[in-house]
Amino acid sequence: MDQDTESGFESLDPQDWPAMRALAHRMVDDALTYIETVRDRPVWQSVPPEIAASFEGPAPRAPEGALAAYEAFAAHVLPYPMGNLHPRFWAWYMGNGTVGGALAEFLAAVMNPNLGGGSHAANLVEAQVITWLKDMLGFPASASGLLVSGGSMANLVGLTVARNVGAGADVRHQGVAAAPRPMTVYGSVEVHSCNQKALELLGLGSQALRRVPVQDDYTIDLAALQRMIDADRAAGLQPICVIGTAGTVNTGAIDDLNALADLCTREGLWFHVDGAIGAVAVLADNVRHQLRGIERADSVALDLHKWMHIPFEAGCVLVRDEPAHRNSFSLTPEYLEHGTRGLAGGNLWFSDYGVQLSRQFRALKVWMSIKEHGLDRFGRMIARNVEQAHYLGGLIVAQPQLELTAPIGLDIVCFRYNPGGLDDAALDAINRELLLQLQEQGIAAPSYTTIRNKYCLRVAIANHRSQRSDFDALIEAVLRIGALLSGSTSVAS
Ligand SMILES: *Cc1c(COP(=O)(O)O)cnc(C)c1O
């Protein structure tokens, strides 16, 4: 007797396939409408207390059914998004996602493979995506790579290889204490915090991260870097790696990558590039020249869920020296023995190149998105954001009440409302409140940063939906709210 046709047989499959099919079609329809009409809704709104309260309570013991689960999502989750699909979302540094990317995410889950290893087509998809990204950055075919959750994990993987190569001891076996001298790693003061976390996790300690001053354009000061390396060597420390940033999170500055590559060659140091923001801008005609030298890096971290708009999560690490990469992560107990035939055959064992064994099929949304749009369209979206940053900069400079607080790097604009006659403390208070009102009124979602002790609004335009009129609307709202705030005495300090 075939067990699958047993009456009353329980599994996690739908009990009523036609009903599930109808629900699935409804989900797709609702989802497309939701994305198509995103501009008509506020960028963001806070979750009302009664909705927040709906997330309390224990897990159901008995089925509520797929329809009820979807209706709870539609009523309580979908209406209160982070906002990053919206054309006027410019907070932190995010991507918008795409319709095609979302559908690919669904298809990846339908197949539900595990990309730790084995012989199946999904691994070929990831391998091809990595090859495409290597080609894009000018890395040699012999380099290795891995898709990861994002820039943080990509930096961790790259820095792990850097540490293992530079330690002067077998740290996988003996631990970091076996290194003859304490290791040091260099990055500018603008280096992303995830690199510090990585060094902490790698057992080097946050003090191993030497923070090099920047120049007026927020790129790393090469002379200062050289002096710090020399001083550390003289003090008996062991410099192992320089982190160049291709697109800093505060201002979008790109370090001089060729100069860093020269320095690393001269000093015998690993050259890692944190390109979470900017590496994909090699696709953009108006940025590519600033990234010269990235092809000389020993490792590069890049994000695909930021300026390429692949739905979260999608990042990639590339490593020039494939054996060094594999030797940092490969560990093959008998239950993972790679075969020459059958399901465990083939050479594509991505678990040999990173932390995770079980790995999702995130490659599919990247692969299908690149096929759908082609790399050149992504390049045009990136180039347009850079032009929009300068358009916004022009609007700011034209208004006496507005002050550009840093040079525009890539697609990041920092400015503040400054009508004159107020000290920095008062301006900080006004601009803090101004930002909150922009967000709470659902008009626009910039974020903020502090530049040379000035609180400012930070507009990071990684957005394929933003149009010029969106920046006009932002400036209009900033001037209106700013005038109200600076004319009133009720600004909270
Ligand atoms: C966002 C970012 C990271 C971290 O990447 P995640 O994808 O958020 O993990 C690292 N470096 C820079 C420069 C970034 O902008």
JSON list of C-alpha atoms and ligand atoms in Angstrom, two decimals, residues 93 149-155 190-195 245-249 274-278 301-303 305-306 312 314-315 458, ligand 1:
[
{"chain": "A", "resi": 93, "resn": "TYR", "atom": "CA", "xyz": [22.51, 52.40, 3.48]},
{"chain": "A", "resi": 149, "resn": "SER", "atom": "CA", "xyz": [24.56, 37.25, 4.33]},
{"chain": "A", "resi": 150, "resn": "GLY", "atom": "CA", "xyz": [26.11, 40.66, 3.69]},
{"chain": "A", "resi": 151, "resn": "GLY", "atom": "CA", "xyz": [29.07, 42.94, 4.12]},
{"chain": "A", "resi": 152, "resn": "SER", "atom": "CA", "xyz": [29.65, 42.05, 7.76]},
{"chain": "A", "resi": 153, "resn": "MET", "atom": "CA", "xyz": [30.08, 38.36, 7.04]},
{"chain": "A", "resi": 154, "resn": "ALA", "atom": "CA", "xyz": [32.06, 39.07, 3.86]},
{"chain": "A", "resi": 155, "resn": "ASN", "atom": "CA", "xyz": [34.52, 41.21, 5.83]},
{"chain": "A", "resi": 190, "resn": "GLU", "atom": "CA", "xyz": [35.82, 55.94, 8.81]},
{"chain": "A", "resi": 191, "resn": "VAL", "atom": "CA", "xyz": [36.12, 52.13, 8.56]},
{"chain": "A", "resi": 192, "resn": "HIS", "atom": "CA", "xyz": [32.82, 50.33, 9.16]},
{"chain": "A", "resi": 193, "resn": "SER", "atom": "CA", "xyz": [32.19, 48.99, 12.67]},
{"chain": "A", "resi": 194, "resn": "CYS", "atom": "CA", "xyz": [31.70, 45.43, 11.41]},
{"chain": "A", "resi": 195, "resn": "ASN", "atom": "CA", "xyz": [35.45, 45.26, 10.79]},
{"chain": "A", "resi": 245, "resn": "THR", "atom": "CA", "xyz": [37.11, 51.31, 2.17]},
{"chain": "A", "resi": 246, "resn": "ALA", "atom": "CA", "xyz": [35.34, 51.71, -1.16]},
{"chain": "A", "resi": 247, "resn": "GLY", "atom": "CA", "xyz": [32.45, 53.89, -0.07]},
{"chain": "A", "resi": 248, "resn": "THR", "atom": "CA", "xyz": [32.46, 54.91, 3.59]},
{"chain": "A", "resi": 249, "resn": "VAL", "atom": "CA", "xyz": [29.18, 54.77, 5.40]},
{"chain": "A", "resi": 274, "resn": "ASP", "atom": "CA", "xyz": [35.46, 46.79, 2.28]},
{"chain": "A", "resi": 275, "resn": "GLY", "atom": "CA", "xyz": [33.37, 47.53, -0.77]},
{"chain": "A", "resi": 276, "resn": "ALA", "atom": "CA", "xyz": [29.98, 46.94, 0.86]},
{"chain": "A", "resi": 277, "resn": "ILE", "atom": "CA", "xyz": [28.72, 50.21, -0.55]},
{"chain": "A", "resi": 278, "resn": "GLY", "atom": "CA", "xyz": [30.91, 51.06, -3.49]},
{"chain": "A", "resi": 301, "resn": "ALA", "atom": "CA", "xyz": [33.72, 42.34, 0.54]},
{"chain": "A", "resi": 302, "resn": "LEU", "atom": "CA", "xyz": [30.74, 43.51, -1.47]},
{"chain": "A", "resi": 303, "resn": "ASP", "atom": "CA", "xyz": [27.07, 43.88, -0.79]},
{"chain": "A", "resi": 305, "resn": "HIS", "atom": "CA", "xyz": [21.45, 43.96, -1.08]},
{"chain": "A", "resi": 306, "resn": "LYS", "atom": "CA", "xyz": [22.54, 47.59, -0.99]},
{"chain": "A", "resi": 312, "resn": "PHE", "atom": "CA", "xyz": [18.11, 41.01, 1.84]},
{"chain": "A", "resi": 314, "resn": "ALA", "atom": "CA", "xyz": [22.98, 39.03, -0.21]},
{"chain": "A", "resi": 315, "resn": "GLY", "atom": "CA", "xyz": [26.66, 39.79, 0.04]},
{"chain": "A", "resi": 458, "resn": "ARG", "atom": "CA", "xyz": [22.33, 62.08, 5.93]},
{"chain": "B", "resi": 1, "resn": "LIG", "atom": "C1", "xyz": [26.68, 48.12, 5.34]},
{"chain": "B", "resi": 1, "resn": "LIG", "atom": "C2", "xyz": [28.14, 48.09, 5.45]},
{"chain": "B", "resi": 1, "resn": "LIG", "atom": "C3", "xyz": [28.79, 46.98, 6.00]},
{"chain": "B", "resi": 1, "resn": "LIG", "atom": "C4", "xyz": [28.03, 45.85, 6.63]},
{"chain": "B", "resi": 1, "resn": "LIG", "atom": "O1", "xyz": [27.32, 45.16, 5.66]},
{"chain": "B", "resi": 1, "resn": "LIG", "atom": "P1", "xyz": [25.99, 44.34, 6.04]},
{"chain": "B", "resi": 1, "resn": "LIG", "atom": "O2", "xyz": [25.50, 43.92, 4.71]},
{"chain": "B", "resi": 1, "resn": "LIG", "atom": "O3", "xyz": [25.07, 45.31, 6.73]},
{"chain": "B", "resi": 1, "resn": "LIG", "atom": "O4", "xyz": [26.38, 43.22, 6.92]},
{"chain": "B", "resi": 1, "resn": "LIG", "atom": "C5", "xyz": [30.16, 46.96, 5.97]},
{"chain": "B", "resi": 1, "resn": "LIG", "atom": "N1", "xyz": [30.86, 47.99, 5.47]},
{"chain": "B", "resi": 1, "resn": "LIG", "atom": "C6", "xyz": [30.28, 49.07, 4.93]},
{"chain": "B", "resi": 1, "resn": "LIG", "atom": "C7", "xyz": [31.13, 50.16, 4.38]},
{"chain": "B", "resi": 1, "resn": "LIG", "atom": "C8", "xyz": [28.90, 49.17, 4.92]},
{"chain": "B", "resi": 1, "resn": "LIG", "atom": "O5", "xyz": [28.30, 50.24, 4.40]}
]
